[in-house]
């Protein structure tokens, strides 16, 4: 069997599409499938540098696909951009498009005084044939080149890129690199390379000092809804580290500068940040943003339905969170894993979730005690846990459900036989004996009722009273039996069946609900001439058993990790 194929690292960062083997029409699912196959091979704890390269390439394409941008565009395209010559573009620079007056008013960016553009010197303007930049670097000082470029009257997009790089080298001011790119976008609106360079700057966790001011300056330079695509990653950082009231104030200030009537990018942006914001925002703000998404649901892409469902479930869990946490420390550990998954970077969130699985397996008794049966309906926790588990599994294991040597039907029959013939399964049959006796008693009562009805005319009131008494007695007997049956079944489930199910999942894997459905369908097993029932009752208890679900799910994840 051949080993895994070594990725073509030389394609990064310029050609992420080719790196993932994508071309033509592809969507988020195709990208995610390719990405997962790579990170299963290059796990972050073993290959941190390789993982970071893969993750950066994935985020670049993922962001572009979500916002319907053109993915995979190289930062410096020879047919679009300028070469290293000081004043000679390889392609005629198009004239800036005419914009409404409100888009071209002077914008004040907070440059340091010595970094602002100044008048060009006579000596510089007299140059008829300036040297290529790479030649000038070998003979001139970088500060001199920087000053000459600042004085140049008509700068190309590449000039602004060069100024940004030189300003970054000089470390004049925080975010000087980004501010020069903004100057370039002001002079060359919608220039693709400058736009992509600025987007990558925001995506690479820039210094949080001065970041709100930079985002506001960007909103005055890029005033269409593409602003959200451009700055999304920077808003992620602010949301994680700032108080939500500050985050909301900064966002509202920037959004007030946007003039574009389109909302497609805005909707995608809110779908993204709500995953974290739902834990920090006020109820009023959340209702407002969920309302905007619902009002424009028809404008959202196909993948948004699943994301909206997840966000709504997270929001619902948040409303039940305090009640859920009252159950004990295991629940607090589960809550932390869910919180981390929504607020941390993917690799950190996955690590937190898997560490929680390891603890759940080691704290078997505590898990079963805190999630006793029957339990209050916390189905929302099961939904979130299963959803998160599936996503983590896709990144750590190629096969979610390992191939079994025997079918679910065969395994369920063997398990059912053991549940009803071993341990308390033998004592459970006493309950069925009681049911048989009760059934005979009910039949006898029906005979008495018929007898009294035949002679009801002889003594109407007396026989009516007897019939009423028999009916009440039967009803009471059935009620007592039902209560007794539930208590016995629950006691047997806690003391024996639950542990047998856990033992089953130490070596086998089938989805828990599928196994429960199969046991319910079997309902009984045959031992010799005796029909032993109760599998449907066990299946009913299994579906309510959150602790069992958490335990077997942890077993599955840890097995996949190994």
Coordinates of C-alpha atoms in Angstrom, one line a residue:
X1 CA 0.0 0.0 0.0
X2 CA 1.4 3.4 -1.0
X3 CA 1.9 6.1 1.6
X4 CA 0.2 9.5 1.6
X5 CA 1.1 11.9 -1.2
X6 CA 3.4 14.8 -0.2
X7 CA 1.7 18.1 -0.9
X8 CA 3.2 20.6 -3.4
X9 CA 4.3 23.1 -0.8
X10 CA 5.8 25.3 -3.6
X11 CA 2.3 26.3 -4.6
X12 CA 1.7 28.2 -1.4
X13 CA 0.8 30.9 -0.7
X14 CA 0.2 32.0 -4.3
X15 CA -1.9 29.2 -5.7
X16 CA -4.0 27.6 -2.9
X17 CA -6.5 26.1 -5.5
X18 CA -3.8 24.1 -7.2
X19 CA -2.4 23.1 -3.8
X20 CA -5.7 21.5 -2.8
X21 CA -6.2 20.0 -6.3
X22 CA -9.3 22.2 -7.0
X23 CA -10.2 23.6 -10.4
X24 CA -13.3 24.7 -12.3
X25 CA -16.5 24.7 -10.3
X26 CA -16.1 23.6 -6.7
X27 CA -17.8 24.6 -3.5
X28 CA -17.2 24.7 0.3
X29 CA -17.8 21.0 0.7
X30 CA -15.2 20.1 -1.9
X31 CA -12.7 22.5 -0.3
X32 CA -13.4 21.1 3.2
X33 CA -12.9 17.5 2.0
X34 CA -9.5 18.3 0.6
X35 CA -8.5 20.3 3.6
X36 CA -9.5 17.6 6.1
X37 CA -7.5 15.0 4.1
X38 CA -4.4 17.2 4.5
X39 CA -4.7 18.0 8.2
X40 CA -5.3 14.3 9.1
X41 CA -1.8 13.8 7.7
X42 CA -0.3 17.0 9.1
X43 CA -1.8 17.3 12.6
X44 CA -1.0 20.6 14.4
X45 CA 0.7 19.1 17.4
X46 CA 3.2 17.1 15.2
X47 CA 3.6 19.4 12.2
X48 CA 2.9 22.9 13.4
X49 CA 4.5 24.8 10.5
X50 CA 2.9 22.6 7.8
X51 CA -0.5 22.8 9.5
X52 CA -0.3 26.7 9.6
X53 CA 0.4 26.8 5.9
X54 CA -2.5 24.4 5.1
X55 CA -4.8 26.4 7.5
X56 CA -3.9 29.7 5.9
X57 CA -4.5 28.4 2.4
X58 CA -7.9 26.9 3.5
X59 CA -9.0 30.1 5.2
X60 CA -8.1 32.2 2.1
X61 CA -10.3 30.0 -0.2
X62 CA -13.0 29.4 2.4
X63 CA -13.4 33.2 3.0
X64 CA -13.5 33.8 -0.8
X65 CA -16.1 31.1 -1.4
X66 CA -18.4 32.3 1.5
X67 CA -18.3 35.8 0.2
X68 CA -18.6 34.8 -3.5
X69 CA -15.3 36.4 -4.2
X70 CA -12.9 35.1 -6.8
X71 CA -10.7 32.5 -4.8
X72 CA -7.1 31.7 -5.3
X73 CA -6.0 35.0 -6.9
X74 CA -2.2 35.5 -6.6
X75 CA -1.2 38.6 -4.7
X76 CA 1.1 39.8 -7.5
X77 CA -0.3 38.8 -10.9
X78 CA 2.1 39.7 -13.8
X79 CA -0.7 40.7 -16.1
X80 CA -2.3 42.9 -13.6
X81 CA 0.5 44.4 -11.5
X82 CA 3.7 46.3 -11.9
X83 CA 7.3 45.1 -12.1
X84 CA 10.2 46.2 -9.9
X85 CA 11.0 49.2 -12.0
X86 CA 10.5 52.5 -10.2
X87 CA 8.2 54.2 -12.7
X88 CA 7.4 51.7 -15.5
X89 CA 4.3 49.6 -15.2
X90 CA 4.1 46.4 -17.2
X91 CA 0.5 47.2 -18.0
X92 CA -1.1 50.6 -18.5
X93 CA -2.8 51.6 -15.2
X94 CA -6.5 52.2 -15.9
X95 CA -7.9 55.6 -14.9
X96 CA -9.7 55.5 -11.6
X97 CA -13.5 55.1 -12.1
X98 CA -15.7 58.1 -11.5
X99 CA -17.3 57.8 -8.1
X100 CA -20.0 59.7 -6.4
X101 CA -18.8 62.9 -4.6
X102 CA -19.3 61.4 -1.2
X103 CA -16.8 58.6 -2.1
X104 CA -13.9 60.9 -3.1
X105 CA -13.8 63.5 -0.3
X106 CA -10.4 63.8 1.4
X107 CA -9.7 61.1 3.9
X108 CA -7.4 61.6 6.8
X109 CA -5.4 58.6 7.7
X110 CA -3.3 58.8 10.9
X111 CA 0.1 58.7 9.4
X112 CA 3.1 60.0 11.4
X113 CA 4.2 63.4 10.1
X114 CA 7.3 62.1 8.4
X115 CA 5.4 59.3 6.6
X116 CA 2.8 61.5 4.8
X117 CA 3.2 62.1 1.1
X118 CA 5.1 65.3 0.3
X119 CA 5.8 67.4 -2.8
X120 CA 8.2 65.7 -5.2
X121 CA 11.6 67.2 -5.4
X122 CA 13.0 68.8 -8.6
X123 CA 15.8 66.3 -8.7
X124 CA 13.5 63.4 -8.7
X125 CA 11.1 64.8 -11.3
X126 CA 14.1 65.5 -13.5
X127 CA 14.9 61.8 -13.7
X128 CA 14.0 60.6 -17.2
X129 CA 14.8 57.0 -16.9
X130 CA 14.7 55.8 -13.3
X131 CA 16.5 52.6 -12.4
X132 CA 14.6 49.4 -11.5
X133 CA 13.9 49.2 -7.8
X134 CA 15.9 46.0 -7.3
X135 CA 19.0 47.8 -8.8
X136 CA 18.4 50.8 -6.6
X137 CA 18.3 48.7 -3.5
X138 CA 21.8 47.4 -4.1
X139 CA 23.3 50.9 -4.4
X140 CA 21.0 53.2 -2.4
X141 CA 19.8 53.3 1.2
X142 CA 16.3 52.2 2.0
X143 CA 15.4 55.5 3.7
X144 CA 16.5 57.4 0.6
X145 CA 14.3 55.2 -1.7
X146 CA 11.5 55.5 0.8
X147 CA 11.7 59.3 0.7
X148 CA 11.9 59.4 -3.1
X149 CA 8.8 57.2 -3.4
X150 CA 6.9 59.4 -1.0
X151 CA 7.6 62.5 -3.2
X152 CA 6.5 60.8 -6.4
X153 CA 3.4 62.5 -7.6
X154 CA 1.7 59.7 -9.5
X155 CA 2.3 56.5 -7.8
X156 CA 1.5 53.1 -9.2
X157 CA -0.1 50.4 -7.1
X158 CA 3.3 48.8 -6.8
X159 CA 4.7 52.0 -5.5
X160 CA 2.2 51.9 -2.6
X161 CA 3.1 48.3 -2.0
X162 CA 6.8 49.2 -1.9
X163 CA 6.1 52.1 0.5
X164 CA 4.1 49.7 2.7
X165 CA 7.0 47.3 2.9
X166 CA 9.6 49.9 3.5
X167 CA 7.4 51.5 6.2
X168 CA 7.0 48.1 7.8
X169 CA 10.8 47.6 7.8
X170 CA 11.4 51.0 9.4
X171 CA 8.7 50.2 12.0
X172 CA 7.6 53.9 12.0
X173 CA 4.1 53.4 13.4
X174 CA 1.8 50.5 14.2
X175 CA -0.1 49.4 11.1
X176 CA 2.0 51.7 8.8
X177 CA 2.0 48.9 6.3
X178 CA -1.8 48.8 6.2
X179 CA -2.2 52.6 6.0
X180 CA 0.0 52.8 2.9
X181 CA -2.1 50.2 1.3
X182 CA -5.2 52.3 2.1
X183 CA -3.5 55.3 0.5
X184 CA -3.0 53.1 -2.5
X185 CA -6.7 52.0 -2.6
X186 CA -7.7 55.7 -2.4
X187 CA -5.6 56.5 -5.4
X188 CA -6.5 53.2 -7.3
X189 CA -10.0 52.2 -6.1
X190 CA -10.7 48.5 -6.2
X191 CA -7.2 47.6 -7.3
X192 CA -7.1 43.8 -6.8
X193 CA -3.6 43.3 -5.5
X194 CA -3.7 46.1 -2.9
X195 CA -7.1 44.9 -1.8
X196 CA -5.8 41.3 -1.4
X197 CA -2.6 42.5 0.4
X198 CA -4.7 44.4 2.9
X199 CA -7.1 41.5 3.4
X200 CA -4.1 39.2 4.2
X201 CA -2.8 41.8 6.6
X202 CA -6.1 41.7 8.5
X203 CA -6.1 37.9 8.3
X204 CA -2.7 37.5 10.0
X205 CA -3.6 38.7 13.5
X206 CA -2.3 42.3 13.3
X207 CA -1.3 44.1 16.5
X208 CA -4.6 44.9 18.4
X209 CA -3.2 48.3 19.4
X210 CA -4.8 50.8 17.1
X211 CA -6.8 48.1 15.3
X212 CA -10.2 49.8 15.8
X213 CA -8.8 53.0 14.3
X214 CA -7.4 51.1 11.4
X215 CA -10.7 49.4 10.8
X216 CA -12.5 52.8 10.9
X217 CA -10.0 54.2 8.4
X218 CA -10.6 51.2 6.1
X219 CA -14.4 51.8 6.3
X220 CA -13.8 55.3 4.9
X221 CA -11.6 54.0 2.1
X222 CA -13.6 50.8 1.1
X223 CA -17.2 51.8 1.4
X224 CA -18.9 48.9 -0.3
X225 CA -20.1 45.7 1.3
X226 CA -16.8 44.1 0.4
X227 CA -15.5 45.8 3.5
X228 CA -16.8 42.8 5.5
X229 CA -14.9 40.3 3.4
X230 CA -11.8 42.5 3.7
X231 CA -11.8 42.9 7.5
X232 CA -13.6 39.8 8.9
X233 CA -10.6 38.2 10.5
X234 CA -9.7 41.5 12.3
X235 CA -13.2 41.7 13.8
X236 CA -12.7 38.1 15.0
X237 CA -9.8 39.3 17.1
X238 CA -11.6 42.3 18.5
X239 CA -14.6 40.2 19.4
X240 CA -12.5 37.6 21.3
X241 CA -10.4 40.1 23.2
X242 CA -12.5 43.3 23.7
X243 CA -15.6 43.9 25.8
X244 CA -18.6 43.4 23.6
X245 CA -19.9 46.9 24.2
X246 CA -16.6 48.2 22.7
X247 CA -16.8 45.8 19.8
X248 CA -20.4 46.8 19.0
X249 CA -19.5 50.5 19.2
X250 CA -16.6 50.1 16.8
X251 CA -18.6 48.0 14.4
X252 CA -21.5 50.5 14.3
X253 CA -19.1 53.4 13.7
X254 CA -17.5 51.5 10.7
X255 CA -20.9 50.4 9.3
X256 CA -22.1 54.0 9.3
X257 CA -19.3 54.8 6.8
X258 CA -20.5 52.2 4.3
X259 CA -22.6 53.5 1.4
X260 CA -23.3 50.3 -0.6
X261 CA -26.9 49.2 -0.6
X262 CA -26.0 45.6 -1.0
X263 CA -26.2 43.3 2.0
X264 CA -25.0 39.9 0.8
X265 CA -21.5 40.3 2.4
X266 CA -23.1 41.8 5.6
X267 CA -25.3 38.7 6.0
X268 CA -22.3 36.3 5.6
X269 CA -20.3 38.4 8.0
X270 CA -23.0 38.2 10.7
X271 CA -23.4 34.4 10.2
X272 CA -19.7 34.2 10.9
X273 CA -19.3 36.4 14.0
X274 CA -22.5 35.2 15.7
X275 CA -20.9 31.9 16.5
X276 CA -18.7 33.8 19.0
X277 CA -21.0 36.8 19.7
X278 CA -23.8 34.7 21.0
X279 CA -21.8 34.1 24.1
X280 CA -21.0 37.7 24.8
X281 CA -23.8 39.9 23.2
X282 CA -26.9 41.2 24.8
X283 CA -30.3 39.6 24.1
X284 CA -31.4 42.7 22.3
X285 CA -28.5 42.8 19.9
X286 CA -28.8 39.0 19.2
X287 CA -32.6 39.4 18.4
X288 CA -31.8 42.2 16.1
X289 CA -29.1 40.3 14.1
X290 CA -31.0 37.0 14.0
X291 CA -34.0 39.1 12.7
X292 CA -31.9 40.6 9.9
X293 CA -30.8 37.2 8.8
X294 CA -34.3 35.8 8.9
X295 CA -35.7 38.8 7.0
X296 CA -33.1 38.3 4.1
X297 CA -33.0 34.5 4.3
X298 CA -33.6 34.2 0.5
X299 CA -30.4 36.1 -0.2
X300 CA -28.2 33.7 1.7
X301 CA -26.2 30.9 0.0
X302 CA -27.1 27.2 0.1
X303 CA -24.7 26.4 3.0
X304 CA -26.2 29.0 5.3
X305 CA -29.2 26.9 6.3
X306 CA -27.0 24.5 8.3
X307 CA -25.1 27.4 9.9
X308 CA -28.3 29.2 10.9
X309 CA -29.6 26.0 12.5
X310 CA -26.4 25.6 14.5
X311 CA -26.5 29.3 15.6
X312 CA -30.1 29.0 16.7
X313 CA -29.3 25.9 18.8
X314 CA -26.3 27.6 20.4
X315 CA -28.5 30.6 21.2
X316 CA -31.2 28.3 22.7
X317 CA -28.6 26.4 24.8
X318 CA -27.4 29.8 26.1
X319 CA -30.8 30.4 27.5
X320 CA -30.7 27.0 29.3
X321 CA -27.1 27.2 30.2
X322 CA -27.4 28.1 33.9
X323 CA -29.9 25.3 34.5
X324 CA -27.7 22.8 32.8
X325 CA -24.6 23.8 34.8
X326 CA -26.4 23.1 38.1
X327 CA -25.8 19.4 37.7
X328 CA -22.1 19.3 38.7
X329 CA -18.5 19.7 37.5
X330 CA -18.8 17.3 34.6
X331 CA -21.4 19.5 33.1
X332 CA -19.2 22.5 33.6
X333 CA -16.4 20.7 31.6
X334 CA -18.8 19.9 28.8
X335 CA -20.0 23.5 28.7
X336 CA -16.4 24.8 28.5
X337 CA -15.7 22.5 25.5
X338 CA -18.8 23.8 23.7
X339 CA -17.8 27.4 24.5
X340 CA -14.2 26.8 23.3
X341 CA -15.4 25.3 20.1
X342 CA -17.4 28.4 19.3
X343 CA -14.8 31.0 20.4
X344 CA -11.3 29.6 19.7
X345 CA -9.3 28.9 16.6
X346 CA -10.0 25.5 15.0
X347 CA -6.9 23.6 16.2
X348 CA -7.3 24.9 19.8
X349 CA -11.0 24.2 19.8
X350 CA -10.5 20.7 18.6
X351 CA -7.8 20.1 21.2
X352 CA -10.1 21.3 24.0
X353 CA -12.9 19.1 22.7
X354 CA -10.8 16.0 22.5
X355 CA -9.3 16.6 26.0
X356 CA -12.9 16.7 27.3
X357 CA -13.6 13.3 25.6
X358 CA -10.6 11.8 27.4
X359 CA -11.9 13.1 30.7
X360 CA -15.4 11.8 30.1
X361 CA -14.0 8.3 29.6
X362 CA -11.9 8.5 32.7
X363 CA -14.8 9.9 34.8
X364 CA -17.2 7.1 34.0
X365 CA -19.0 7.0 37.3
X366 CA -19.3 10.8 37.6
X367 CA -20.7 11.1 34.1
X368 CA -23.4 8.5 34.8
X369 CA -24.2 10.0 38.1
X370 CA -24.6 13.6 36.8
X371 CA -26.7 12.4 33.9
X372 CA -28.9 9.9 35.6
X373 CA -31.9 8.3 34.0
X374 CA -34.6 9.7 33.6
X375 CA -33.1 13.1 33.0
X376 CA -34.5 16.6 32.2
X377 CA -34.8 17.1 28.5
X378 CA -31.4 18.6 27.5
X379 CA -31.8 17.4 23.9
X380 CA -30.1 20.7 22.8
X381 CA -26.8 19.5 24.4
X382 CA -27.0 16.2 22.6
X383 CA -27.6 18.0 19.3
X384 CA -24.6 20.3 19.8
X385 CA -22.4 17.5 21.0
X386 CA -23.2 15.3 18.1
X387 CA -22.7 18.2 15.6
X388 CA -19.3 19.2 17.1
X389 CA -18.2 15.5 17.3
X390 CA -19.0 15.0 13.6
X391 CA -17.0 18.0 12.6
X392 CA -14.0 17.1 14.7
X393 CA -14.1 13.5 13.5
X394 CA -14.0 14.6 9.9
X395 CA -10.7 16.3 10.7
X396 CA -9.1 13.5 12.6
X397 CA -10.4 10.3 11.0
X398 CA -11.1 9.3 7.4
X399 CA -13.7 6.7 8.4
X400 CA -16.3 8.0 10.8
X401 CA -17.9 4.5 11.2
X402 CA -15.3 1.7 11.0
X403 CA -16.4 -1.3 9.1
X404 CA -17.8 -4.0 11.4
X405 CA -17.4 -7.7 10.8
X406 CA -21.1 -8.3 11.7
X407 CA -24.1 -6.3 10.8
X408 CA -26.0 -4.1 13.3
X409 CA -28.9 -6.6 13.2
X410 CA -26.7 -9.5 14.2
X411 CA -24.9 -7.5 16.9
X412 CA -28.2 -6.2 18.3
X413 CA -29.6 -9.8 18.7
X414 CA -26.4 -10.9 20.5
X415 CA -26.6 -7.9 22.8
X416 CA -30.3 -8.3 23.4
X417 CA -29.7 -12.0 24.4
X418 CA -27.1 -11.0 26.9
X419 CA -29.2 -8.2 28.4
X420 CA -32.2 -10.5 29.1
X421 CA -30.4 -13.7 30.1
X422 CA -27.5 -12.5 32.2
X423 CA -27.3 -10.5 35.5
X424 CA -30.6 -8.8 36.3
X425 CA -32.0 -10.0 33.0
X426 CA -33.0 -13.2 34.8
X427 CA -34.7 -11.3 37.7
X428 CA -36.4 -9.0 35.2
X429 CA -38.5 -12.0 34.1
X430 CA -40.3 -11.9 37.5
X431 CA -41.9 -8.7 36.4
X432 CA -43.3 -10.6 33.4
X433 CA -44.7 -13.3 35.7
X434 CA -46.5 -10.5 37.6
X435 CA -47.8 -9.2 34.3
X436 CA -49.1 -12.7 33.5
X437 CA -50.9 -12.9 36.9
X438 CA -52.3 -9.5 36.4
X439 CA -53.5 -10.4 33.0
X440 CA -55.3 -13.4 34.3
X441 CA -56.8 -11.3 37.0
X442 CA -58.1 -8.8 34.5
X443 CA -59.7 -11.6 32.5
X444 CA -61.3 -12.9 35.6
X445 CA -62.6 -9.4 36.3
X446 CA -64.2 -9.2 32.9
X447 CA -66.0 -12.5 33.6
X448 CA -67.4 -11.0 36.8
X449 CA -68.5 -7.9 35.1
X450 CA -70.3 -10.0 32.5
X451 CA -72.0 -12.0 35.3
X452 CA -73.2 -8.8 37.0
X453 CA -74.5 -7.4 33.8
X454 CA -76.5 -10.5 33.2
X455 CA -78.2 -10.2 36.6
X456 CA -78.3 -6.4 36.7
X457 CA -82.1 -6.3 36.5
X458 CA -82.4 -8.4 39.7
X459 CA -80.5 -5.8 41.7
X460 CA -79.6 -2.8 39.6
X461 CA -77.9 -0.6 42.2
X462 CA -76.1 -3.4 43.9
X463 CA -74.7 -5.0 40.7
X464 CA -73.8 -1.5 39.3
X465 CA -71.8 -0.9 42.4
X466 CA -70.1 -4.2 42.1
X467 CA -69.2 -3.5 38.4
X468 CA -67.8 -0.1 39.4
X469 CA -65.8 -1.7 42.2
X470 CA -64.3 -4.3 39.8
X471 CA -63.4 -1.6 37.2
X472 CA -61.7 0.6 39.9
X473 CA -59.8 -2.4 41.2
X474 CA -58.5 -3.3 37.7
X475 CA -57.5 0.3 37.1
X476 CA -55.7 0.5 40.4
X477 CA -53.9 -2.8 39.7
X478 CA -52.8 -1.6 36.3
X479 CA -51.6 1.7 37.7
X480 CA -49.6 0.0 40.4
X481 CA -48.1 -2.4 37.9
X482 CA -47.2 0.4 35.5
X483 CA -45.4 2.3 38.3
X484 CA -43.7 -0.9 39.5
X485 CA -42.7 -1.8 36.0
X486 CA -41.1 1.7 35.4
X487 CA -39.2 1.5 38.7
X488 CA -38.0 -2.0 38.2
X489 CA -36.9 -1.3 34.6
X490 CA -35.1 1.9 35.7
X491 CA -33.4 0.1 38.5
X492 CA -32.3 -2.7 36.3
X493 CA -31.1 -0.3 33.7
X494 CA -29.0 1.6 36.2
X495 CA -27.6 -1.4 37.9
X496 CA -26.8 -3.7 34.9
X497 CA -28.0 -2.8 31.4
X498 CA -26.3 0.6 31.2
X499 CA -22.9 -1.0 32.0
X500 CA -23.5 -3.8 29.5
X501 CA -24.2 -1.2 26.9
X502 CA -21.0 0.7 27.8
X503 CA -19.0 -2.6 27.6
X504 CA -20.5 -3.2 24.2
X505 CA -19.2 0.1 22.9
X506 CA -15.7 -0.5 24.1
X507 CA -15.2 -2.9 21.2
X508 CA -18.1 -2.1 18.8
X509 CA -19.4 1.0 17.2
X510 CA -22.8 1.7 15.8
X511 CA -24.7 5.0 16.2
X512 CA -26.4 4.9 19.6
X513 CA -29.9 5.7 18.2
X514 CA -29.6 3.1 15.5
X515 CA -28.8 0.5 18.1
X516 CA -31.7 1.6 20.2
X517 CA -34.1 1.4 17.2
X518 CA -32.8 -2.1 16.4
X519 CA -33.4 -3.3 20.0
X520 CA -36.9 -1.7 20.0
X521 CA -37.8 -3.5 16.8
X522 CA -36.6 -6.8 18.2
X523 CA -38.6 -6.2 21.4
X524 CA -38.0 -9.8 22.7
X525 CA -35.8 -12.8 22.3
X526 CA -36.6 -16.5 22.4
X527 CA -34.9 -18.7 25.0
X528 CA -35.9 -22.3 24.4
X529 CA -39.7 -22.2 24.5
X530 CA -39.8 -19.0 26.5
X531 CA -40.3 -15.5 24.9
X532 CA -38.4 -12.9 27.0
X533 CA -39.5 -9.3 26.4
X534 CA -38.2 -6.0 27.5
X535 CA -35.8 -4.8 24.8
X536 CA -38.1 -2.0 23.8
X537 CA -38.1 -0.7 27.3
X538 CA -34.3 -0.8 27.3
X539 CA -34.2 1.1 24.0
X540 CA -36.5 3.7 25.5
X541 CA -34.2 4.3 28.4
X542 CA -31.2 4.4 26.1
X543 CA -32.7 7.3 24.1
X544 CA -33.1 9.3 27.3
X545 CA -29.6 8.5 28.7
X546 CA -27.4 11.6 28.0
X547 CA -24.6 10.1 30.1
X548 CA -24.5 6.9 28.0
X549 CA -24.4 9.0 24.8
X550 CA -21.6 11.2 26.1
X551 CA -19.6 8.2 27.2
X552 CA -19.9 6.1 24.0
X553 CA -19.3 9.2 21.9
X554 CA -16.1 9.8 23.8
X555 CA -15.0 6.2 23.2
X556 CA -15.6 6.6 19.5
X557 CA -13.6 9.9 19.2
X558 CA -10.7 8.5 21.2
X559 CA -10.6 5.3 19.1
X560 CA -10.5 7.5 16.0
X561 CA -7.6 9.5 17.4
X562 CA -5.6 6.4 18.2

